[in-house]
Amino acid sequence: MVPSQFVTYEVAKKLFDLNVISRATFLSFKKEFAKVMKGLRKEATTTVDWDAVRDMFDFDDYADGVPINAANLCPSFHAVQEHVNQLGIDMNKDVSIQKRTSVFATIIDDARALIAQQLNISTAELAFMRNATEANNIINNGLDFNAGEEVVIWSENHGSNNRAWAIRQQRNPNIKIITVDLTGATTDQEVINRFVAQVKPGVTRVVTFSEISNESGLRIPSKDLCSEVHAVDPNVHVHVDGAQGWGVLEHDLQDMGCDSYAASAHKWFLGPKEAGILYMKAARITNFWPNNFGYDAKIILPEELYTDARRFETLGQRNDPTLMGLLYTAEILGTIRFTEIDQRIQFLVQKLIDGLLAMGYTLTTPTDPARRHGVVVVHFDNPDEGVALYNWLYKEHRIGVASTGGLRICPHIYNTEHHIDRLLAAIQEYNSLPAGDKSSKKTATRKK
């Protein structure tokens, strides 16, 4: 028995009633969905069974490998991936416009409503993108600039945010790009001050930064920064790249006060690949031109640009089952509860950091929990050492991390305490190897 209050179930039932998915697909989904939700549906005071959550993912710890690199790419929940795959197979049996319109229009409205509710924004302010890169580039390409106007960026923004602005400047050489370097800023107020010092009323058009750096793990005090930038000039558009935060933090974008927010589903959200979101404050939407103009969700070419967030998602034909994956994933994460997810990741990160510090490593990532989240970066004076260890961990122990910034390790809810112990033991093993047995003969930088 599946309780009717679950949106994903209601959408699947509608798809079955519309003859979009087969009876076998619906019954298979219903059985699996009931099992998933029964395991997760708990009272607010009940502790999550993290071993049960781990079992919701397909990878085997030894036959496949352990992913500890959520900042790059995450596995999807097995139940979600299986249903998305089956929905695609069923759609292949009838690709008529009637069915595609029914599928897209049915799923997109419910997915938009649930995710908007989780972000505390209106549905009119949420557009579904193909990833955060596409959303960032809507901000980059969407404004008309006057000569001499400025854009303030953070030096650690993702390339889809920073390098894209450099390319935009090639088209409009009169735009001035101001880069904020936060090296040496040890408090949130110092971070805010460095940004605000670059904001010039009537001159600065955009301030854009990553919510959490994928290079250092530094977490920006987004709410206070948005507030202080707007205090200098309320017309400045503050855009936040939330690729490292969406799916693991309890978000209230209204409270954050940003003007737009971008994120990908394939990272911490644990969702389908080639999916993402763009939030745009309602009052700002018509300031921006879309990157694309094509069919909307109902496979209709609008006669005029929309004045709500749909303005940015007339992308033409899309992979309709992906929207079901977004909806299903959002419901699972919401059922686990974002506060629980946040605390779990902080717990695993603290265990990881304690182990790394005990071995004498220097971290680029702040050790203060208030100034970081899930991204942990180990510093190496010689970057080649980070690359060597990164490759050795995968080759010898099937542990997937990244060499970004040195050695980047990002645990998620599919990780266990055993995974962290196994990683730390593997690093300790690597350190004990004779220099000739490593890819590089030089050793990592150690804390004195």
PDB file of N, CA, C and O in Angstrom, residues 48-51 54 336 338-350 373 411-418:
ATOM      1  N   VAL A  48      17.853   8.414  11.216  1.00  0.00           N
ATOM      2  CA  VAL A  48      17.857   7.745   9.919  1.00  0.00           C
ATOM      3  C   VAL A  48      18.740   6.503   9.991  1.00  0.00           C
ATOM      4  O   VAL A  48      19.815   6.511  10.597  1.00  0.00           O
ATOM      5  N   ASP A  49      18.297   5.428   9.360  1.00  0.00           N
ATOM      6  CA  ASP A  49      19.096   4.210   9.249  1.00  0.00           C
ATOM      7  C   ASP A  49      20.022   4.384   8.048  1.00  0.00           C
ATOM      8  O   ASP A  49      19.642   4.120   6.904  1.00  0.00           O
ATOM      9  N   TRP A  50      21.250   4.823   8.306  1.00  0.00           N
ATOM     10  CA  TRP A  50      22.152   5.150   7.203  1.00  0.00           C
ATOM     11  C   TRP A  50      22.635   3.907   6.463  1.00  0.00           C
ATOM     12  O   TRP A  50      22.988   3.993   5.284  1.00  0.00           O
ATOM     13  N   ASP A  51      22.645   2.760   7.131  1.00  0.00           N
ATOM     14  CA  ASP A  51      22.982   1.527   6.414  1.00  0.00           C
ATOM     15  C   ASP A  51      21.905   1.199   5.381  1.00  0.00           C
ATOM     16  O   ASP A  51      22.209   0.732   4.277  1.00  0.00           O
ATOM     17  N   ARG A  54      22.492   3.481   2.483  1.00  0.00           N
ATOM     18  CA  ARG A  54      23.609   2.973   1.669  1.00  0.00           C
ATOM     19  C   ARG A  54      23.127   1.887   0.712  1.00  0.00           C
ATOM     20  O   ARG A  54      23.557   1.818  -0.452  1.00  0.00           O
ATOM     21  N   ILE A 336      14.001  11.760   3.693  1.00  0.00           N
ATOM     22  CA  ILE A 336      15.131  11.580   4.609  1.00  0.00           C
ATOM     23  C   ILE A 336      15.279  12.811   5.496  1.00  0.00           C
ATOM     24  O   ILE A 336      15.595  12.711   6.669  1.00  0.00           O
ATOM     25  N   PHE A 338      16.519  17.138   4.824  1.00  0.00           N
ATOM     26  CA  PHE A 338      17.773  17.815   4.503  1.00  0.00           C
ATOM     27  C   PHE A 338      18.594  18.126   5.752  1.00  0.00           C
ATOM     28  O   PHE A 338      19.833  18.134   5.694  1.00  0.00           O
ATOM     29  N   THR A 339      17.933  18.374   6.875  1.00  0.00           N
ATOM     30  CA  THR A 339      18.694  18.612   8.103  1.00  0.00           C
ATOM     31  C   THR A 339      19.469  17.368   8.499  1.00  0.00           C
ATOM     32  O   THR A 339      20.620  17.457   8.966  1.00  0.00           O
ATOM     33  N   GLU A 340      18.877  16.186   8.316  1.00  0.00           N
ATOM     34  CA  GLU A 340      19.558  14.938   8.630  1.00  0.00           C
ATOM     35  C   GLU A 340      20.720  14.693   7.664  1.00  0.00           C
ATOM     36  O   GLU A 340      21.792  14.220   8.061  1.00  0.00           O
ATOM     37  N   ILE A 341      20.494  15.004   6.388  1.00  0.00           N
ATOM     38  CA  ILE A 341      21.544  14.834   5.381  1.00  0.00           C
ATOM     39  C   ILE A 341      22.724  15.746   5.704  1.00  0.00           C
ATOM     40  O   ILE A 341      23.890  15.320   5.677  1.00  0.00           O
ATOM     41  N   ASP A 342      22.438  16.986   6.021  1.00  0.00           N
ATOM     42  CA  ASP A 342      23.460  17.960   6.400  1.00  0.00           C
ATOM     43  C   ASP A 342      24.300  17.424   7.565  1.00  0.00           C
ATOM     44  O   ASP A 342      25.538  17.390   7.510  1.00  0.00           O
ATOM     45  N   GLN A 343      23.642  16.977   8.616  1.00  0.00           N
ATOM     46  CA  GLN A 343      24.345  16.495   9.806  1.00  0.00           C
ATOM     47  C   GLN A 343      25.167  15.240   9.505  1.00  0.00           C
ATOM     48  O   GLN A 343      26.274  15.076  10.031  1.00  0.00           O
ATOM     49  N   ARG A 344      24.631  14.364   8.663  1.00  0.00           N
ATOM     50  CA  ARG A 344      25.356  13.142   8.326  1.00  0.00           C
ATOM     51  C   ARG A 344      26.655  13.465   7.593  1.00  0.00           C
ATOM     52  O   ARG A 344      27.719  12.901   7.890  1.00  0.00           O
ATOM     53  N   ILE A 345      26.574  14.363   6.633  1.00  0.00           N
ATOM     54  CA  ILE A 345      27.770  14.720   5.873  1.00  0.00           C
ATOM     55  C   ILE A 345      28.785  15.433   6.760  1.00  0.00           C
ATOM     56  O   ILE A 345      29.991  15.166   6.690  1.00  0.00           O
ATOM     57  N   GLN A 346      28.308  16.301   7.640  1.00  0.00           N
ATOM     58  CA  GLN A 346      29.221  16.962   8.575  1.00  0.00           C
ATOM     59  C   GLN A 346      29.918  15.930   9.466  1.00  0.00           C
ATOM     60  O   GLN A 346      31.112  16.069   9.778  1.00  0.00           O
ATOM     61  N   PHE A 347      29.190  14.905   9.875  1.00  0.00           N
ATOM     62  CA  PHE A 347      29.779  13.853  10.703  1.00  0.00           C
ATOM     63  C   PHE A 347      30.881  13.110   9.951  1.00  0.00           C
ATOM     64  O   PHE A 347      31.987  12.893  10.477  1.00  0.00           O
ATOM     65  N   LEU A 348      30.585  12.695   8.717  1.00  0.00           N
ATOM     66  CA  LEU A 348      31.580  11.969   7.930  1.00  0.00           C
ATOM     67  C   LEU A 348      32.787  12.845   7.621  1.00  0.00           C
ATOM     68  O   LEU A 348      33.939  12.368   7.660  1.00  0.00           O
ATOM     69  N   VAL A 349      32.540  14.121   7.326  1.00  0.00           N
ATOM     70  CA  VAL A 349      33.633  15.046   7.025  1.00  0.00           C
ATOM     71  C   VAL A 349      34.524  15.245   8.249  1.00  0.00           C
ATOM     72  O   VAL A 349      35.758  15.287   8.142  1.00  0.00           O
ATOM     73  N   GLN A 350      33.920  15.372   9.416  1.00  0.00           N
ATOM     74  CA  GLN A 350      34.722  15.554  10.631  1.00  0.00           C
ATOM     75  C   GLN A 350      35.594  14.330  10.903  1.00  0.00           C
ATOM     76  O   GLN A 350      36.767  14.467  11.278  1.00  0.00           O
ATOM     77  N   HIS A 373      31.628  22.551   4.251  1.00  0.00           N
ATOM     78  CA  HIS A 373      30.572  21.540   4.315  1.00  0.00           C
ATOM     79  C   HIS A 373      31.115  20.205   3.846  1.00  0.00           C
ATOM     80  O   HIS A 373      31.859  19.563   4.570  1.00  0.00           O
ATOM     81  N   PRO A 411      32.564  13.110   0.811  1.00  0.00           N
ATOM     82  CA  PRO A 411      31.624  12.040   1.157  1.00  0.00           C
ATOM     83  C   PRO A 411      30.168  12.475   1.091  1.00  0.00           C
ATOM     84  O   PRO A 411      29.850  13.653   1.294  1.00  0.00           O
ATOM     85  N   HIS A 412      29.291  11.501   0.827  1.00  0.00           N
ATOM     86  CA  HIS A 412      27.859  11.768   0.760  1.00  0.00           C
ATOM     87  C   HIS A 412      27.124  10.688   1.556  1.00  0.00           C
ATOM     88  O   HIS A 412      27.737   9.842   2.195  1.00  0.00           O
ATOM     89  N   ILE A 413      25.794  10.717   1.495  1.00  0.00           N
ATOM     90  CA  ILE A 413      25.008   9.800   2.319  1.00  0.00           C
ATOM     91  C   ILE A 413      25.101   8.355   1.869  1.00  0.00           C
ATOM     92  O   ILE A 413      24.678   7.456   2.590  1.00  0.00           O
ATOM     93  N   TYR A 414      25.635   8.091   0.669  1.00  0.00           N
ATOM     94  CA  TYR A 414      25.869   6.713   0.259  1.00  0.00           C
ATOM     95  C   TYR A 414      27.176   6.184   0.848  1.00  0.00           C
ATOM     96  O   TYR A 414      27.502   5.004   0.695  1.00  0.00           O
ATOM     97  N   ASN A 415      27.944   7.056   1.499  1.00  0.00           N
ATOM     98  CA  ASN A 415      29.178   6.631   2.154  1.00  0.00           C
ATOM     99  C   ASN A 415      28.923   6.234   3.603  1.00  0.00           C
ATOM    100  O   ASN A 415      27.988   6.720   4.242  1.00  0.00           O
ATOM    101  N   THR A 416      29.750   5.354   4.092  1.00  0.00           N
ATOM    102  CA  THR A 416      29.641   4.851   5.461  1.00  0.00           C
ATOM    103  C   THR A 416      30.903   5.209   6.239  1.00  0.00           C
ATOM    104  O   THR A 416      31.909   5.630   5.655  1.00  0.00           O
ATOM    105  N   GLU A 417      30.847   4.998   7.536  1.00  0.00           N
ATOM    106  CA  GLU A 417      32.046   5.201   8.348  1.00  0.00           C
ATOM    107  C   GLU A 417      33.154   4.254   7.890  1.00  0.00           C
ATOM    108  O   GLU A 417      34.338   4.618   7.905  1.00  0.00           O
ATOM    109  N   HIS A 418      32.767   3.059   7.485  1.00  0.00           N
ATOM    110  CA  HIS A 418      33.758   2.096   6.984  1.00  0.00           C
ATOM    111  C   HIS A 418      34.464   2.637   5.747  1.00  0.00           C
ATOM    112  O   HIS A 418      35.679   2.419   5.576  1.00  0.00           O
TER     113      HIS A 418
END
